[in-house]
Every structure is written in structure tokens, then in C-alpha cells.
Amino acid sequence: MKYALLIYEDEAFYGPDKSGSKIEEIVGKHMAFAQELGARRLGGAGLKSTPSATTIRTSAGKKTVHDGPFAEAREQLGGFYLIEAADLDEAIAIAKKVPVLQDGAIEIRPLLQP
Amino acid sequence: MNGSAIERVFRAASGRITAALVARFRDLSLAEDAFSESCVRALSAWQETGVPDDPAAWLYRVASRVAVDMLRRQRTRRQFVPDPPPPDPTAEEVMIDDRHVIPDERLRLIFICCHPAVAPDARAALTLRLICGLTVSEISRAFLIDEATLAQRLVRAKRKIADAAVPFELPAPEYWSERLEAMLSTLEVAYSKAHEDAAGLTRHAGFAAEMLHLSTMLVDLMPDEGEAHALAALLHYAEARRPARTDARGMMVPLSLQDPALWHRELIAAADAFLVQAARLAPESARTLQAKLQACWCTRANLSEPAPWGCVRDVYDQLLRVRDDAIVRLNRVVAVAELDGADVALAELDTLDDKGLAQFGPYHAVRADLLARTGRADEARAEYQVVLALDPPPAERQWLIQRLGELSAKLQ
């Protein structure tokens, strides 16, 4: 089974352009974690802050381009992993080890094509 | 065999057969549908041939064949080939007793149904549906929810289990205690939710019996788990006291005023036996201690014997050592009031951090009672109004209104 682990955190914690000591700390942890995952990690990336986001909305067949993320929320999608796991229990065990520096959430989503 | 006897055969066999089918085909909906279909076929086949010697084995064999057929049809529809299911039972298997024909996979299925990734409001319902064979309409009545809503929840839960690949295995050792706790607390909450309204005696009678059955089954399936024994003890004690929980008018009767003559002695004896094992295997567990509290009460033979407040306070003291929270302290205060007087209890109650308790009816009910007993009638009345505004269950509401009435009468 393939799963996406979506990392939601309050991005304000990392500063306006995600630079500085906190981001260095978390990136270091992610690199160590990716190493630990080895072949079970199929992909993944950290994302720049939502002010850099552009959203294309389709409404009644019409596409419009907007500044910012799709929805305003207290926690934003800040990065993701694509992993291979035997089942949900293994995916949960991996997701529990995803490094976080603050309150937040990891959403586990099975991929449409397992 | 008449229709309702056959229904009982179906129900008794449903959990074991569904669980075995789930373990074999790894598909909850398929297992459920195949079992239902085998019951439909049994109704007509048994009319002609009579009920077979081993109806469960008959149902399992037919359900397995139905499941294989269903899988084949799905495969042609979807154009892809899943792993082939294990072969049909052999001729020798047909000859032997159903215990050997149907592997007992119920524990696996219970863990699947109560997986923390399944929506909390669907877990117990799914367990009761698949393991105990309760109908959606019976479960919806016990949980006081609309039948269509419940059916929808069950469909969603089954889809989630399949889509997210909840494992069809017993939890691995490293997840065992966490998953066991999730499962036991699911069932505990489901029972207390149905138990909450003391007036709902008839509505919940069948449901409660199934919960007792399920808790006993867990003990049989996990004889070395003290927590399972503790849950079985708790449920049996609670159920034993059910007839005394309300009076003839449907009004709540507080524990200390319940007539022990109305308690089910057989259920208490069963609970005592579960508690002995729980105390041996998991002496420090909060659940064991809660069962001990019930045991304190259930030793009372009649109302002229003094209420066991000393025993109750001792057990609350033990409980505080493993689980120090406002609810445990609140319950302890009730015992303190009886042993050391209402003044002492009220002083203790007022030291509790009431932030979480503000919306908790029983907190205000205890406070109201203590205020009344210490002569602060006006404040007591105000507290009773607070409880009533929090919308207590009907039997409790009646009792609170009566207390409030007594208080007002005294003032005049």
C-alpha cells in the first residue's frame, strides 16, 4: 500500500519565508527521518509558505487564477511524504515518527492506486 | 424448528462465521453479504430437509461458496485479478464438528471494528453488527439514532477499513496495549451510553444482554488480559443493578438507596469471578479499581445494612493513585460527605478545578446536595437549576426536580 503523509502545522512558527534556526532544525530532522525510512520513502518535499501559493479554481467549467491557498486555516499543508507501508498500522507507526516542532497534524491518505 | 428459533441459530452463528469469512476473504462487506445470503438459503433449504445437525457448519460452507461466487463476479466486473481465495472445505472437513470447520477469528474482527482509525461513533455499532449479529434497527434503537444515519455510518466505516487498509491481523505486540485499550474503551463507552438513561430499561434490555455476552467472549478469547476481565466485571455489576436504578414511576434511585433485593445475584456472582481474575492479572488498572467500587456496593445484602462508604473511599484513594482527575475526585467527595460530613466534603469539592466540571451535571448535583446539607438552601437551589439546564436524562431529571421541590418546601 502507498500512502501520502500530509504535514499540517501553523507555518507562522517558521517565520514569513521559512528561514532561520527553526527551519534548519526541522529540515535536519526530516533528513535524518528520510534516511531512516530508506526504501519505504517513495518521495516527498517541504513546501514554501502559503503566501507563495496560487490556486486555480474551476467553477462551472470556468478556470480562474487566485492568489493564496484554497482554504484559509489555522494549520497549513507544509510538506508531505509518499511512503510504502504494509497496512494502516505500519503507516500510523511511520506517521507518528514524522518530526514536528510544534502542535500540528499528520494526515494519512492512501493513494488511489495502491 | 420455528422461525424465531432459526433466527436465534443465525444470530448465535453470525459472529464466528462473519469473522472467519473476513479472515479468509479480507473484505467486511463481502463477509456480511455472504453470511446474509447463506441465511436466506438456509430458510428455504431447511424447510425441505430439516435443520442440519450442525447448522453453523452448514451456514459457513454455504456462505464461503457464496463469497467465492461474489468475488468471481466482482473480478469479471473489475477486470483485475486479486489473490485467489483459499479452497473450499474438503469432504473430510464437512464431516467434522463446526468448531474445527470454522476457525475462531472473532478477536481479529473485533480489533478491526474498533480500530482507532475507524470513526468513533461507528466502532461499537460495527462490532455489534458483525460480531453479535444485531440488526441495524436494533442498534439504532439502543444508541437512539436514526436507522438510516446508522446504516450510512456503517457503510462509511467499512469503506474506510478497506480503503485505508486497516490490517486484517491481530495488532502486533508493539501496538497491542494501545489497541486493546482503544477496543475495550469503545465497548465500555457504548455500554455506558446505553446505560446512561436509567429509564430506558426495556429499550436496552436486548442490547445490554449482547454487551454482556460480548464482554464474556472477550474474556474467553483473551483469558490472560486482566483488562478484559475488568471490563466484563464492570459490565456485569452495572447490569446486575439495573432493575433497582429507577423506581415504579421511572425516577432515578441513587446507589445508596437502591434495594439490593432487586439486584441480579447471578450477574453479581459472575462479576465477582471476573473481578478476582482482573485483580490477579491487572491489580493496578483503573478499570479493575472501578469494578472494585461496584463490588463494594454489591456486597450489601439489604437496605438496613450500612452503605459501604468506607470501602468506596478506600478504592477511590487507590484509583487516585493511577488516575488523578476531577471526576474521580468528585466521586470521592460523595463518600467523604457520608464519612466526614457535608462541610468537609464541600470544602474539598471547592478545591477542585471546576473548569472542566462547569458543564458536567453530576458536579452541580453533588454541590447542590452538599449546599443543602450545610444549610445553604438558596445556593443549593441555584445549583439544582444549573443541573436541570444541562439537560440530564429523564430519570435523573425527575429525581432532581423532586429534590428541588423538597428544598423549596423546607424553606417555606
mmCIF file of C-alpha atoms in Angstrom, chain B residues 330 333-334 337 342 345-352 354 357-358 360-387 399-400 403 407:
data_model
loop_
_atom_site.group_PDB
_atom_site.id
_atom_site.type_symbol
_atom_site.label_atom_id
_atom_site.label_comp_id
_atom_site.label_asym_id
_atom_site.label_seq_id
_atom_site.Cartn_x
_atom_site.Cartn_y
_atom_site.Cartn_z
ATOM 1 C CA LEU B 330 -15.708 14.447 42.582
ATOM 2 C CA VAL B 333 -16.188 13.746 47.666
ATOM 3 C CA VAL B 334 -19.554 11.959 47.757
ATOM 4 C CA ALA B 337 -19.630 13.635 52.745
ATOM 5 C CA ALA B 342 -21.004 17.633 54.300
ATOM 6 C CA ALA B 345 -16.848 17.402 51.584
ATOM 7 C CA LEU B 346 -17.947 20.823 50.377
ATOM 8 C CA ALA B 347 -14.582 22.327 51.287
ATOM 9 C CA GLU B 348 -12.904 19.556 49.327
ATOM 10 C CA LEU B 349 -15.241 19.983 46.376
ATOM 11 C CA ASP B 350 -14.465 23.691 46.206
ATOM 12 C CA THR B 351 -10.753 22.963 45.842
ATOM 13 C CA LEU B 352 -11.438 21.133 42.551
ATOM 14 C CA ASP B 354 -14.054 23.304 38.037
ATOM 15 C CA LEU B 357 -16.607 20.419 35.546
ATOM 16 C CA ALA B 358 -18.708 23.508 34.785
ATOM 17 C CA PHE B 360 -20.737 18.396 33.982
ATOM 18 C CA GLY B 361 -24.193 17.880 35.514
ATOM 19 C CA PRO B 362 -23.159 15.468 38.291
ATOM 20 C CA TYR B 363 -20.701 18.056 39.656
ATOM 21 C CA HIS B 364 -23.508 20.562 40.153
ATOM 22 C CA ALA B 365 -25.801 17.852 41.537
ATOM 23 C CA VAL B 366 -23.231 16.916 44.199
ATOM 24 C CA ARG B 367 -22.599 20.550 45.010
ATOM 25 C CA ALA B 368 -26.330 21.252 45.285
ATOM 26 C CA ASP B 369 -26.751 18.348 47.686
ATOM 27 C CA LEU B 370 -23.820 19.423 49.856
ATOM 28 C CA LEU B 371 -25.031 23.045 49.949
ATOM 29 C CA ALA B 372 -28.473 21.860 51.021
ATOM 30 C CA ARG B 373 -26.994 19.686 53.757
ATOM 31 C CA THR B 374 -24.909 22.544 55.109
ATOM 32 C CA GLY B 375 -27.944 24.816 55.324
ATOM 33 C CA ARG B 376 -27.164 26.977 52.288
ATOM 34 C CA ALA B 377 -30.562 26.370 50.696
ATOM 35 C CA ASP B 378 -30.651 29.325 48.303
ATOM 36 C CA GLU B 379 -27.311 28.425 46.785
ATOM 37 C CA ALA B 380 -28.413 24.794 46.611
ATOM 38 C CA ARG B 381 -31.497 25.750 44.632
ATOM 39 C CA ALA B 382 -29.419 27.746 42.204
ATOM 40 C CA GLU B 383 -27.125 24.716 41.693
ATOM 41 C CA TYR B 384 -30.120 22.449 41.038
ATOM 42 C CA GLN B 385 -31.272 24.914 38.380
ATOM 43 C CA VAL B 386 -27.838 24.673 36.766
ATOM 44 C CA VAL B 387 -28.024 20.868 36.589
ATOM 45 C CA TRP B 399 -35.152 12.981 40.853
ATOM 46 C CA LEU B 400 -33.529 16.415 40.681
ATOM 47 C CA ARG B 403 -35.010 17.251 45.455
ATOM 48 C CA LEU B 407 -35.792 22.052 49.357
#
